[in-house]
Short mmCIF file of C-alpha atoms and ligand atoms in Angstrom, two decimals:
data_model
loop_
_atom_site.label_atom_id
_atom_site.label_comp_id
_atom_site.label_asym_id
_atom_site.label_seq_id
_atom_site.Cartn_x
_atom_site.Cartn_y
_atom_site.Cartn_z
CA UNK A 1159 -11.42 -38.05 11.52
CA UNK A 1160 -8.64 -37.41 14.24
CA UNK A 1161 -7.35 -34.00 14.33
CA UNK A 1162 -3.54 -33.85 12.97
CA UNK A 1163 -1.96 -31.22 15.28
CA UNK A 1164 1.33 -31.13 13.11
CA UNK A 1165 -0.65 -30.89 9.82
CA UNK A 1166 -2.92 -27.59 10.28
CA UNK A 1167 0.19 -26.21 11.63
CA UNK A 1168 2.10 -26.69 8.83
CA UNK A 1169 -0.23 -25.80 6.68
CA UNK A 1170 -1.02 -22.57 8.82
CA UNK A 1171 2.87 -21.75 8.46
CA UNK A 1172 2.19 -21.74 4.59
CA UNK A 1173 -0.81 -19.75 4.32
CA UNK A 1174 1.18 -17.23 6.09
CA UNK A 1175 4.26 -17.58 3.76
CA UNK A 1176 1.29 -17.54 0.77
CA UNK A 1177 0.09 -14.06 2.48
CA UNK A 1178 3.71 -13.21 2.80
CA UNK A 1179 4.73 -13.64 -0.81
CA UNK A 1180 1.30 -12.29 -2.34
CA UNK A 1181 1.50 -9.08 -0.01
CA UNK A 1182 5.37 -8.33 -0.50
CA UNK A 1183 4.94 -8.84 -4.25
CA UNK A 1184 2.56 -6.00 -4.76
CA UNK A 1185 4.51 -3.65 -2.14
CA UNK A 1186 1.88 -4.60 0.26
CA UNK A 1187 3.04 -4.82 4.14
CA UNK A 1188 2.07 -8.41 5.09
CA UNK A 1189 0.38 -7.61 8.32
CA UNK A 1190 -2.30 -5.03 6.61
CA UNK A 1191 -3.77 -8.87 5.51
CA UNK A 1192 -5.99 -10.86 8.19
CA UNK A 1193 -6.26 -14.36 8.22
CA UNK A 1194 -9.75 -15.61 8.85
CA UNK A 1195 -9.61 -19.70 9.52
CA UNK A 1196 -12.46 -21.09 7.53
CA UNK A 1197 -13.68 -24.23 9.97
CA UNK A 1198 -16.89 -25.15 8.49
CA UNK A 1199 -17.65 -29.16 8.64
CA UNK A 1200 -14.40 -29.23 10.96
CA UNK A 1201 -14.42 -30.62 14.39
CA UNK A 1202 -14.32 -28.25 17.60
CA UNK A 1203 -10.35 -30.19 17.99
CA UNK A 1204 -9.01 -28.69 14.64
CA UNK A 1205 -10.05 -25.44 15.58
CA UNK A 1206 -8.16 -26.03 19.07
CA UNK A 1207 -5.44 -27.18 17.03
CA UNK A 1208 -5.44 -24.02 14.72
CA UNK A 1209 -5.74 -21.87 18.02
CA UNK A 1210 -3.14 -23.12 19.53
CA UNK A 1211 -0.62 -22.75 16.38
CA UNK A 1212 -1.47 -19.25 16.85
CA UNK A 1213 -4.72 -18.47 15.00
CA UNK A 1214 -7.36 -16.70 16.27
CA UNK A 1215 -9.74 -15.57 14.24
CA UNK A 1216 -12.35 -18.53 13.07
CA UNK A 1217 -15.14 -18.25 10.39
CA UNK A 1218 -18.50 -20.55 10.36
CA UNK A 1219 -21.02 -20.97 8.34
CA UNK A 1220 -23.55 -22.69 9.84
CA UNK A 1221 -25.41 -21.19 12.98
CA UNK A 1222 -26.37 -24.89 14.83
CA UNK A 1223 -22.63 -26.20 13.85
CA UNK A 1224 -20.79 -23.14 15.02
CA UNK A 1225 -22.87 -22.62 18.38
CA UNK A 1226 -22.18 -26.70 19.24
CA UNK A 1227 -18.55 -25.81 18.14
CA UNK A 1228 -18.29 -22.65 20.54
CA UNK A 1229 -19.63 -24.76 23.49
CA UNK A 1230 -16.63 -26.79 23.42
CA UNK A 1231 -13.90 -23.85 22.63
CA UNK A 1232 -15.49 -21.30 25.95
CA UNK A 1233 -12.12 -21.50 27.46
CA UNK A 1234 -10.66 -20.09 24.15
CA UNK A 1235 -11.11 -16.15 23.56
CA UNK A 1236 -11.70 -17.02 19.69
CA UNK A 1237 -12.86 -13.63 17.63
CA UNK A 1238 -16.12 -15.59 15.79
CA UNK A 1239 -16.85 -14.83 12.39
CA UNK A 1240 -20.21 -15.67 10.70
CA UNK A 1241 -19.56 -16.06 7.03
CA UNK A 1242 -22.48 -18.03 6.06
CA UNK A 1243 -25.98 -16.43 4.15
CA UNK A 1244 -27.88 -14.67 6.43
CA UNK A 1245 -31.72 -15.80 7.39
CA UNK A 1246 -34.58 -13.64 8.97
CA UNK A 1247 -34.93 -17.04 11.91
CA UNK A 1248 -31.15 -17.27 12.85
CA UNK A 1249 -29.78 -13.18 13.23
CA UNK A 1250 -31.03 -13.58 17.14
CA UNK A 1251 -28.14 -16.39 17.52
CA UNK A 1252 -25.68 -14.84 15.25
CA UNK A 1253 -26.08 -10.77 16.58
CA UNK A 1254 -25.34 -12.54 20.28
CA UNK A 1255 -22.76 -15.33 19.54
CA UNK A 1256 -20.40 -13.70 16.80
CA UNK A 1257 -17.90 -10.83 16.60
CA UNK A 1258 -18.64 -10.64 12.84
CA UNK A 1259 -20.92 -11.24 9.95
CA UNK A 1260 -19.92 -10.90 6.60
CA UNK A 1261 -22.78 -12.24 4.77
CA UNK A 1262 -25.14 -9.32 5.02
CA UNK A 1263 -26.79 -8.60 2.19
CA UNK A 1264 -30.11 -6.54 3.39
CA UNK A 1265 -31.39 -3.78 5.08
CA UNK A 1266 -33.68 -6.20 6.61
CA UNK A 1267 -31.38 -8.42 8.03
CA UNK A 1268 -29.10 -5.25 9.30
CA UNK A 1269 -31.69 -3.94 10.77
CA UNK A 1270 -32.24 -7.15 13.06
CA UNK A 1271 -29.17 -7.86 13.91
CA UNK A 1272 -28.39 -3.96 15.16
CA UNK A 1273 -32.30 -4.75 17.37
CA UNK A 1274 -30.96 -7.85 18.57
CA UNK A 1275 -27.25 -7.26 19.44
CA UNK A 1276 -27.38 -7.18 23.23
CA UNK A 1277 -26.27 -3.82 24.30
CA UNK A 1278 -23.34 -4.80 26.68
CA UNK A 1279 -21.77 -6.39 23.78
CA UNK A 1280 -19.83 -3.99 21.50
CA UNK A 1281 -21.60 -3.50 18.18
CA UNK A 1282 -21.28 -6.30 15.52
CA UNK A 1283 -18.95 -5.82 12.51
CA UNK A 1284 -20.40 -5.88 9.22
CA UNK A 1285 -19.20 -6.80 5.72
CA UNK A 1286 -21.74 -6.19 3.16
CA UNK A 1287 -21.51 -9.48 0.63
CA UNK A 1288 -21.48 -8.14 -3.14
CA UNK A 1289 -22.74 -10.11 -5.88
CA UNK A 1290 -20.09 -9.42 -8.97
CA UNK A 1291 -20.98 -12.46 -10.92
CA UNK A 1292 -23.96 -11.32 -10.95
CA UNK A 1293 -25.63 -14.84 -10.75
CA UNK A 1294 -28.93 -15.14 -9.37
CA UNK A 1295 -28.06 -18.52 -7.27
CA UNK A 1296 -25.16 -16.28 -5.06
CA UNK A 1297 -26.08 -14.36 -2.45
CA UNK A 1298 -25.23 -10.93 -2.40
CA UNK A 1299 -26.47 -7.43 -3.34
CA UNK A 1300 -25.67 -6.14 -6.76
CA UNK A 1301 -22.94 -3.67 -6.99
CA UNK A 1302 -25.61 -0.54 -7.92
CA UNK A 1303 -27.95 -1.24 -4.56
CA UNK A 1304 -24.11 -1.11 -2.54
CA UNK A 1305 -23.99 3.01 -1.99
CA UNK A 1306 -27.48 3.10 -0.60
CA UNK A 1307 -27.55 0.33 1.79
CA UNK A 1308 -24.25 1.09 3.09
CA UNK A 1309 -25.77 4.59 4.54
CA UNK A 1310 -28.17 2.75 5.55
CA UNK A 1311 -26.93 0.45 7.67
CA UNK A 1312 -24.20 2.66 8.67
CA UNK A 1313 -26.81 4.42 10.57
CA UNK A 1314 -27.86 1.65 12.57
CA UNK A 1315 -26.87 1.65 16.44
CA UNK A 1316 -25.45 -1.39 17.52
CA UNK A 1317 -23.70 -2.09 14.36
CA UNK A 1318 -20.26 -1.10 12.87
CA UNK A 1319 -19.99 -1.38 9.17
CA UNK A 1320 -16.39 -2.62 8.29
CA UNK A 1321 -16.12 -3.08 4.62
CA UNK A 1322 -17.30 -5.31 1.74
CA UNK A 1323 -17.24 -9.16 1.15
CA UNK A 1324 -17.33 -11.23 -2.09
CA UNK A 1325 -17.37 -14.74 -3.21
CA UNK A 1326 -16.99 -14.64 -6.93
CA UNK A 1327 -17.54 -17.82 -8.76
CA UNK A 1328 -14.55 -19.99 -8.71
CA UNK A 1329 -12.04 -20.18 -11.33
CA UNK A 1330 -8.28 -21.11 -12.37
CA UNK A 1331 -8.22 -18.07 -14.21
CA UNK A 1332 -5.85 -15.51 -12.94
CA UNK A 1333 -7.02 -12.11 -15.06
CA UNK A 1334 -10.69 -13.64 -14.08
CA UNK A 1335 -10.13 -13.38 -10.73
CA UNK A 1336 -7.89 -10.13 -10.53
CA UNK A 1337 -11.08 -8.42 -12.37
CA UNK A 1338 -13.84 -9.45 -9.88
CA UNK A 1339 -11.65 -8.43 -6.71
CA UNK A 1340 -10.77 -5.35 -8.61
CA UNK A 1341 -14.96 -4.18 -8.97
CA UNK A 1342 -15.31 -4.74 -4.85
CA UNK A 1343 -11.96 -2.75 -4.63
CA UNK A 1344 -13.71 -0.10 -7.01
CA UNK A 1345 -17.05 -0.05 -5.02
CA UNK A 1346 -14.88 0.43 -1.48
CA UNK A 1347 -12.95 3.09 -2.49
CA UNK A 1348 -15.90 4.75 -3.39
CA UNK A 1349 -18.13 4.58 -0.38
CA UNK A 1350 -14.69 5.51 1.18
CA UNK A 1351 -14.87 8.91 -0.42
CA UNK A 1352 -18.22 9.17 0.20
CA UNK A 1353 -17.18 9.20 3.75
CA UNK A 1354 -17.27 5.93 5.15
CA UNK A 1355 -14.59 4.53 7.24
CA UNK A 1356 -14.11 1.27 5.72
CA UNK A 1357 -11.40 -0.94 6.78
CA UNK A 1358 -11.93 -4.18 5.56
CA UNK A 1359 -12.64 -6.05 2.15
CA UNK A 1360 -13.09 -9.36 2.38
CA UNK A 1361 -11.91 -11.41 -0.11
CA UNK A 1362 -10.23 -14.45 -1.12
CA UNK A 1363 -10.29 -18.31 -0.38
CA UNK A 1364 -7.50 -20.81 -0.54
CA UNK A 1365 -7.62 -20.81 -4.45
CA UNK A 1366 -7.55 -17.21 -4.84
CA UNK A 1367 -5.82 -15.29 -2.41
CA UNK A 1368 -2.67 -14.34 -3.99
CA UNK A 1369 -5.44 -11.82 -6.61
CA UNK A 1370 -7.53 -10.78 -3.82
CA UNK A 1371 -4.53 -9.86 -1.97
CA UNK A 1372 -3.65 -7.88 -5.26
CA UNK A 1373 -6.26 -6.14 -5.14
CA UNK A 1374 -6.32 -4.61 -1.61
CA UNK A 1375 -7.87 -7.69 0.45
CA UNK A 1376 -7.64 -7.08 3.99
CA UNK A 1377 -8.69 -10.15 5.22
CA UNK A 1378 -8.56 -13.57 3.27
CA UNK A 1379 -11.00 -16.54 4.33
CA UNK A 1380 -9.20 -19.86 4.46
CA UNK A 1381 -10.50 -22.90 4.86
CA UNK A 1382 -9.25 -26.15 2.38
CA UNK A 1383 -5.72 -25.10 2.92
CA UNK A 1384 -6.04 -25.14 6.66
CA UNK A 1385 -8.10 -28.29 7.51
CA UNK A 1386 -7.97 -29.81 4.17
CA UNK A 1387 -10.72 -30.47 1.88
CA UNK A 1388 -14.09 -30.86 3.06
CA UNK A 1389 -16.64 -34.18 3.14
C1 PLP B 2790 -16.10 -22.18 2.69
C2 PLP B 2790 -15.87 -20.73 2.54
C3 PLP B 2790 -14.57 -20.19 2.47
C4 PLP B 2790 -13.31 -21.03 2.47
O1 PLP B 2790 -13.12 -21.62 1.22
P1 PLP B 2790 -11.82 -22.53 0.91
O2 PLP B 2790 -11.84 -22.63 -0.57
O3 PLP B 2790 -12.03 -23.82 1.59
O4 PLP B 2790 -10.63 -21.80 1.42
C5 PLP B 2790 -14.45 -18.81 2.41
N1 PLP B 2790 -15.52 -18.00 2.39
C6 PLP B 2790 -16.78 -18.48 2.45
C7 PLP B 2790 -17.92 -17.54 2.44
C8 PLP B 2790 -16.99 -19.86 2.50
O5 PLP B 2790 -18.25 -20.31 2.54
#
């Protein structure tokens, strides 16, 4: 498919009026949320197209896709994201192509992508992923194993941990939604008094953003309502 320059604006100009509205409802300032462009499947031009309507930020999930994609965008200083599941064979690629994973859900994998972050890069921004469905198909760890890995990991060198993502099982259901963002807000503010320095929950899609943003999100992932729905 073509890329539709006036389109993804647009639609960028409403996610930010959606942000807007959501943030300004709840006594929220509107810039303390981050919009994260969700171009999975999408070709390198809508991401060009997105850029230049002002976006910046970009999240993948696919190593192979988002590497080809990158190739294409070098004269673009896009901040990466990696919001994908994390394997064991593909942290080498993501610790030296991204700004950002948010799929971390091990020690393990932590541990390889603070080895293999080159060192004149500065250190990779983490998001935990938290399982609060609790179903065994999601990735994620479960909300008891968060305190321990986060010290963990917050050890590690060439790492920075940022904060805690979810992807709760889609639904329509407002007070359904509003409770799952509301157990990652929980665990944050937690590890927060604990003593980390957390910044950044990340949570909410195109379906859900106006609860997440409820709930404290700090940085919503976007995709459908950007580039429209996916093939
Ligand atoms: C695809 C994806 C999104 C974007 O979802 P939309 O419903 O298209 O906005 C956000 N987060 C993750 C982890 C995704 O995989």
């Amino acid at each position: 498919m073509t890329t539709d320059y006036k389109k993804i604006r647009e639609n960028l100009q409403n996610i930010h009026k959606r942000i807007e509205l959501a943030a300004t409802s709840c006594g929220r300032e509107p810039a303390t949320v981050i919009l994260l462009a969700v171009s999975k499947t999408k070709p390198a031009s809508d991401i060009r197209a997105a850029f230049d309507a002002g976006q910046i930020r970009f999240g993948e999930n696919y190593v192979q896709e988002a590497l080809d994609k990158m190739e294409h965008l070098r004269d673009l200083p896009i901040e990466w994201h990696y919001i994908g599941g994390i394997q064991s064979n593909k942290t080498r690629q993501i610790a030296h192509a991204f700004a950002w994973a948010h799929g971390v859900a091990s020690l393990k994998h932590a541990r390889r992508l603070s080895e293999q972050r080159p060192e004149e890069m500065p250190p990779l921004n983490l998001c935990l992923q938290v399982n609060i469905s609790g179903e065994s198909s999601k990735q994620g760890v479960s909300p008891e194993e968060v305190p321990a890995l986060a010290r963990d990991i917050a050890s590690l060198p060439n790492i920075q941990l940022r904060g805690l993502m979810c992807l709760p099982e889609p639904t329509d259901d407002r007070q359904q939604q509003q409770r799952a963002f509301a157990r990652v807000r929980t665990l944050f503010d937690e590890l927060n008094r604990d003593g980390h320095r957390l910044d950044t929950l990340s949570m909410g899609m195109s379906g859900d953003l106006e609860a997440a943003i409820e709930e404290g999100s700090t940085m919503v992932r976007i995709g459908t309502a950007i580039f429209g729905a996916r093939t």
